[in-house]
CSV table of C-alpha atoms in Angstrom, one decimal:
chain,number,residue,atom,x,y,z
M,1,UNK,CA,0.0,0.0,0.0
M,2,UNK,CA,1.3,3.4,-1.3
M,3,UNK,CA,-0.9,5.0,1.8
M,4,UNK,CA,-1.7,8.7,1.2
M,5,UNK,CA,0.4,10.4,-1.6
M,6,UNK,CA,0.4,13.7,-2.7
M,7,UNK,CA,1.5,15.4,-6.1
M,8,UNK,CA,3.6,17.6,-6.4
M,9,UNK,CA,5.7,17.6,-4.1
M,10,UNK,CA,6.8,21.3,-4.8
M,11,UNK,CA,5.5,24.0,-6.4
M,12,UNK,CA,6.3,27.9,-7.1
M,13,UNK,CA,3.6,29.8,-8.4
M,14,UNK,CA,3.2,33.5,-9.6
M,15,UNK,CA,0.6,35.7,-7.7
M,16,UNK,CA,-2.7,35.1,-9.4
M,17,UNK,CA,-1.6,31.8,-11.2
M,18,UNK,CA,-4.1,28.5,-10.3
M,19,UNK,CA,-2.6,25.1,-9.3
M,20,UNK,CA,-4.5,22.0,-8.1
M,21,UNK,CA,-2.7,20.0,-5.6
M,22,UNK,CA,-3.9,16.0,-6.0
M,23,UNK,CA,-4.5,13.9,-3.0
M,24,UNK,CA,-4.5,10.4,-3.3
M,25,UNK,CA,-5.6,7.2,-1.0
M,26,UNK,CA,-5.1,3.2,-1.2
M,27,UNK,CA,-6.9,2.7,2.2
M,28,UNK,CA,-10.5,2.8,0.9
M,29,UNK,CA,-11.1,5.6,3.8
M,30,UNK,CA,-14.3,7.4,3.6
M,31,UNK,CA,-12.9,10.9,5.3
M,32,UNK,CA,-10.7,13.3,3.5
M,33,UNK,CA,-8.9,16.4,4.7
M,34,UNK,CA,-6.7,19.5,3.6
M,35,UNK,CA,-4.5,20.8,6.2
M,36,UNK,CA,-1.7,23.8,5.9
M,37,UNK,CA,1.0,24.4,7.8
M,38,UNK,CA,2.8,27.5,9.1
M,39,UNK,CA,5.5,28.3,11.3
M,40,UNK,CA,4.3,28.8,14.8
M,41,UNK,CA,0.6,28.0,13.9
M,42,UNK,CA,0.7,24.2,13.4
M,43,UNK,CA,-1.6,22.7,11.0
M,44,UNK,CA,-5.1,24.1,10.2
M,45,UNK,CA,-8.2,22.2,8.7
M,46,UNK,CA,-8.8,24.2,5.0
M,47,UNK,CA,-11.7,21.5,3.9
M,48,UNK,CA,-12.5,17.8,4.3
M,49,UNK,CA,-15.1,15.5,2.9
M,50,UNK,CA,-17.2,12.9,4.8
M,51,UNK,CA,-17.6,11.0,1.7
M,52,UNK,CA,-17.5,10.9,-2.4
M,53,UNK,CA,-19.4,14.1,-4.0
M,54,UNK,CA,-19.3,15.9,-0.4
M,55,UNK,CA,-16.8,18.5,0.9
M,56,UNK,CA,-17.4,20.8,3.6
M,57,UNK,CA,-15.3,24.0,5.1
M,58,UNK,CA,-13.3,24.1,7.4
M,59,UNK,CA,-11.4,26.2,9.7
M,60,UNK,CA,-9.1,28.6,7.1
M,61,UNK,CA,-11.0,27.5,3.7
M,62,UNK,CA,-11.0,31.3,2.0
M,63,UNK,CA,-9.1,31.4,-1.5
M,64,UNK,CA,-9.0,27.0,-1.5
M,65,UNK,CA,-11.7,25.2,-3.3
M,66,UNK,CA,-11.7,21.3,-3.3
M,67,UNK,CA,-13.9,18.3,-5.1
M,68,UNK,CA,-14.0,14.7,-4.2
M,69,UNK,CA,-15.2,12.9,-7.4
M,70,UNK,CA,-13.6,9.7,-6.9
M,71,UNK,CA,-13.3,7.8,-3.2
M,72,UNK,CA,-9.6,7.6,-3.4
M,73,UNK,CA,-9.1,11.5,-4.6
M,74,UNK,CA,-9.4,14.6,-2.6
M,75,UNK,CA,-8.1,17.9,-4.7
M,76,UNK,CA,-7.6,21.4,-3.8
M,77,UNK,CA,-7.7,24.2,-5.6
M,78,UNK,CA,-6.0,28.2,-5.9
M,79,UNK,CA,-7.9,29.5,-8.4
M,80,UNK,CA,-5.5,33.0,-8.0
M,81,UNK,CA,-2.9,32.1,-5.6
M,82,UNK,CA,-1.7,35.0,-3.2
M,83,UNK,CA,1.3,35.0,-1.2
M,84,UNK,CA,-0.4,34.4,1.7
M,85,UNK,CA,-1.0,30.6,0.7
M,86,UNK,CA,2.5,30.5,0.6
M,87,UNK,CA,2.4,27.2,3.4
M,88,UNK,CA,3.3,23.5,3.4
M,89,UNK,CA,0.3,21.5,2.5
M,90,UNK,CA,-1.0,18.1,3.8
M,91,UNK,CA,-3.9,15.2,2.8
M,92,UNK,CA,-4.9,13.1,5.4
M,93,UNK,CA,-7.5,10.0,5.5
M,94,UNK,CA,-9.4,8.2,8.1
M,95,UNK,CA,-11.8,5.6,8.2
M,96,UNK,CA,-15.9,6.9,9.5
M,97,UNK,CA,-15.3,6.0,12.6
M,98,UNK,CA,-14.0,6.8,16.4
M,99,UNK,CA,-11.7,5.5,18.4
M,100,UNK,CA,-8.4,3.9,18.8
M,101,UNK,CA,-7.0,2.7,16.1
M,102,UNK,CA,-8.4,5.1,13.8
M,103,UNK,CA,-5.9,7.7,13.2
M,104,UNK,CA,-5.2,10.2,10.5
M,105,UNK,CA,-2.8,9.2,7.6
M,106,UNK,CA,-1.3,11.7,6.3
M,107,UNK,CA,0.5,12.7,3.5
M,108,UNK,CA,4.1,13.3,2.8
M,109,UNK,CA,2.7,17.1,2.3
M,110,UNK,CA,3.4,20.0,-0.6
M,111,UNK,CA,5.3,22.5,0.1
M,112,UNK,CA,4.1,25.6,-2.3
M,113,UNK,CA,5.2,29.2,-2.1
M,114,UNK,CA,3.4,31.8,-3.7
M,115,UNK,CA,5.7,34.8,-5.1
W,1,UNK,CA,-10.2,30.4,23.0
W,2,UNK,CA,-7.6,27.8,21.7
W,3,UNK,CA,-8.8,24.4,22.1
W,4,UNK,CA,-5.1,22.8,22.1
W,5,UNK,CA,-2.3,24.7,23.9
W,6,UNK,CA,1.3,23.7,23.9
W,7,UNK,CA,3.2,26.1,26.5
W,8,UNK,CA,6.5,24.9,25.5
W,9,UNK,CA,7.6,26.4,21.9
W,10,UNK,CA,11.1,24.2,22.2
W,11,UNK,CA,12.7,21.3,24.7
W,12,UNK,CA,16.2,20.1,25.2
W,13,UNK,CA,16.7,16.6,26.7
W,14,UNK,CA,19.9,14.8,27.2
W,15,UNK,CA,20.3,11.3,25.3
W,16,UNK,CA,18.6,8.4,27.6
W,17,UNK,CA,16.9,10.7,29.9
W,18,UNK,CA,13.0,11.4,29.9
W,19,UNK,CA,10.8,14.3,29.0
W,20,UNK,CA,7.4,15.0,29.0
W,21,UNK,CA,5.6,17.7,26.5
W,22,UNK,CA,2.6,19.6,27.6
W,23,UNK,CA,-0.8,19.9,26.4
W,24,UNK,CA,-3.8,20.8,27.6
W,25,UNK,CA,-7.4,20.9,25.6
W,26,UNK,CA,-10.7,22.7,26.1
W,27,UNK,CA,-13.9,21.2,25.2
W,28,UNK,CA,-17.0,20.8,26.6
W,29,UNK,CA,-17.7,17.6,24.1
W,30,UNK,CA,-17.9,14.2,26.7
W,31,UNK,CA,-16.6,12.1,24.0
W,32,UNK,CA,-13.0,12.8,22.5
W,33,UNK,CA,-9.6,11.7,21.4
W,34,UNK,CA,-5.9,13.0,21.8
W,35,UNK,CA,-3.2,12.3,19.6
W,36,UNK,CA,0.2,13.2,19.3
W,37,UNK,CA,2.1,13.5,16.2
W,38,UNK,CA,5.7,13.3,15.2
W,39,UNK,CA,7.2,15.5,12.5
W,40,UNK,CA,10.8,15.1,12.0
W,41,UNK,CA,12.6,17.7,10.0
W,42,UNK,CA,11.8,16.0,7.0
W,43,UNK,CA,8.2,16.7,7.4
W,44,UNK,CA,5.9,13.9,7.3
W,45,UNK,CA,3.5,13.9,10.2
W,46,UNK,CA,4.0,10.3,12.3
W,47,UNK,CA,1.0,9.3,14.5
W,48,UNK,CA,2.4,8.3,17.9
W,49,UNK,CA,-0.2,7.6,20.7
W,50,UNK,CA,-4.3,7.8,20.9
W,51,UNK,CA,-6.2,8.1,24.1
W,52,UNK,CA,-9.8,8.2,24.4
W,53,UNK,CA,-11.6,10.5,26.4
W,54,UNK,CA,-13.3,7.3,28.1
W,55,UNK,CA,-10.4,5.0,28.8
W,56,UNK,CA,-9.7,4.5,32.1
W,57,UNK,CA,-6.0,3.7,31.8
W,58,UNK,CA,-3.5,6.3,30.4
W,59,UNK,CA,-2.0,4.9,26.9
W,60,UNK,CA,1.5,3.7,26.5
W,61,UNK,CA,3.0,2.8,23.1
W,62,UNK,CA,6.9,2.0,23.5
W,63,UNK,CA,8.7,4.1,24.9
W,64,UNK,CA,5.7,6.6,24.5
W,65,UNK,CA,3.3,7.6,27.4
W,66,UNK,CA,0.3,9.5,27.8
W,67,UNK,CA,-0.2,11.1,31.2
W,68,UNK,CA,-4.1,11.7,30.9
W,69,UNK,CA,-5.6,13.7,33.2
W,70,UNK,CA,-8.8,14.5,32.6
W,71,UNK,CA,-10.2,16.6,35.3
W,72,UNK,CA,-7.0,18.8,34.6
W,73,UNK,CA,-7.5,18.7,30.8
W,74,UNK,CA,-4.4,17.8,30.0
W,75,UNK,CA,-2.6,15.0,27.9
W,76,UNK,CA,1.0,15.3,28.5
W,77,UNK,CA,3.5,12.5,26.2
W,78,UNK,CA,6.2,11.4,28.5
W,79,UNK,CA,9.2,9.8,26.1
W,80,UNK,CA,10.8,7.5,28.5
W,81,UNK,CA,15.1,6.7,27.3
W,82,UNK,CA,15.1,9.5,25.0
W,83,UNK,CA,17.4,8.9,21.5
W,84,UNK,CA,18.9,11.3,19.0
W,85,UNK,CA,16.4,10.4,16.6
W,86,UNK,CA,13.4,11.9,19.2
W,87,UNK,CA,14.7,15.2,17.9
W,88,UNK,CA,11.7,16.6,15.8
W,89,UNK,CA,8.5,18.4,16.8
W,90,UNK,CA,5.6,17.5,18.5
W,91,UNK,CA,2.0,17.8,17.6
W,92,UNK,CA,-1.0,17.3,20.1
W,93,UNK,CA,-4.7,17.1,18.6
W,94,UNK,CA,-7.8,16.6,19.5
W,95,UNK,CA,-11.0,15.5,17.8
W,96,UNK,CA,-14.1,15.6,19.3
W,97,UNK,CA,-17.4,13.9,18.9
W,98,UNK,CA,-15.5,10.3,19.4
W,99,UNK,CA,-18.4,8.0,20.1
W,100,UNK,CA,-21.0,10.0,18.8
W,101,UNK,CA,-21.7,9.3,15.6
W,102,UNK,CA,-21.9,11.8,12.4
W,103,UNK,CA,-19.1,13.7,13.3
W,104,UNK,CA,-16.2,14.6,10.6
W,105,UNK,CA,-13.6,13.4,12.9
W,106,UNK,CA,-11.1,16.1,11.9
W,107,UNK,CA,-8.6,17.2,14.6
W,108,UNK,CA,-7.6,20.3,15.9
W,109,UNK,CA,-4.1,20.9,16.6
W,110,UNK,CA,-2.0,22.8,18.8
W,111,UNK,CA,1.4,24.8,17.7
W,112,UNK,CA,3.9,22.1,18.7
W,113,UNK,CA,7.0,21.9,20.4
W,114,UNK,CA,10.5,21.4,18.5
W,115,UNK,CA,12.2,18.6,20.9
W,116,UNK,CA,16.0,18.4,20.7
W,117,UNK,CA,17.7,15.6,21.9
W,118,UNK,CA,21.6,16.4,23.3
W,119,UNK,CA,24.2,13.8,23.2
């Protein structure tokens, strides 16, 4: 199992340009979520999704927009990247339930800066 | 009001002693989890220990502990013979809504503390 993988790895982008970063899991989990990280804030939720074709906000989700179309696939989206999304970027994955066992995976994570 | 605090920003620790990282959590959710996460300078996030807001013993994984104390609201990891590679920082979450069904199970985080481990 390849666990959660993320693509790409790194990114630059010009303010205004629009990426989508690609999220991918193996683990046939149901939840879904897009965190960022900053120094000194550690990670915040941007959006998650309880499920294929669902996607909620979450606690910083202004500027990102995401889709779940497949089970496996969680993307997010700039559509005019600032320099304020300059961040490293993490997927994560967890089955729908509770409880021990039944951590986060997470992703080896994106680091994109916005110039 | 933050619902994760870590007080300490950094930690030093010599080679085969102990150290315990604070954290302390605010909710008024019953049912919850803690984690703590490991994130070594190369980046990727490395679940450690779980402990449930209804378990009666505190959690012990290794050379990882979890001193849960739940009228206090705090979750403190206690790593027991520390090694060089402990050095890395240290995440504690929480997600709430454990047992209750329909929740999104996300976690909320606190800032971390960067643990360096002295030889």
């Amino acid at each position: 199992n390849a666990g959660v993988t993320q693509t790409p790895k790194f990114r630059v982008l010009k303010t205004g340009q629009s990426m989508t970063l690609l999220c991918a899991q193996d683990m046939n989990h149901e939840y879904m979520y897009w965190y960022r990280q900053d120094p000194g804030m550690g990670l915040r939720l941007i959006h998650y999704s309880v499920g294929e074709g669902t996607t909620a906000k979450g606690e910083v989700p202004d500027g990102y927009n995401v889709s779940r179309l497949k089970k496996q696939n969680f993307l997010l989206g700039l559509e005019s990247a600032a320099p304020s999304q300059t961040s490293v970027y993490f997927c994560a994955s967890s089955y729908e339930v509770g409880g021990a066992y039944n951590e986060q995976f997470f992703g080896p994570g994106t680091r994109l800066t916005v110039l | 009001a933050q619902k994760i605090t870590q007080t300490q920003p950094g930690m030093f620790v010599q080679e085969k002693e102990a150290v315990t990282l604070d954290c302390t959590y605010d909710t008024s959710d019953p049912s919850y989890g803690l984690f703590w996460y490991k994130q070594p300078s190369s980046g990727e996030m490395i679940f450690l220990i779980y402990q449930g807001s209804y378990d009666q013993q505190n959690a012990t994984e290794g050379r990882y502990s979890l001193n849960f104390q739940k009228a206090r609201k705090s979750a403190n990891l206690v790593i027991s013979a520390s090694q060089l590679g402990d050095s890395a920082m240290y995440f504690c979450a929480m997600r709430e809504g454990e047992y209750s069904g329909g929740s999104n199970y996300k976690l909320t985080f606190g800032k971390g503390t960067l643990l360096t481990v002295n030889p």
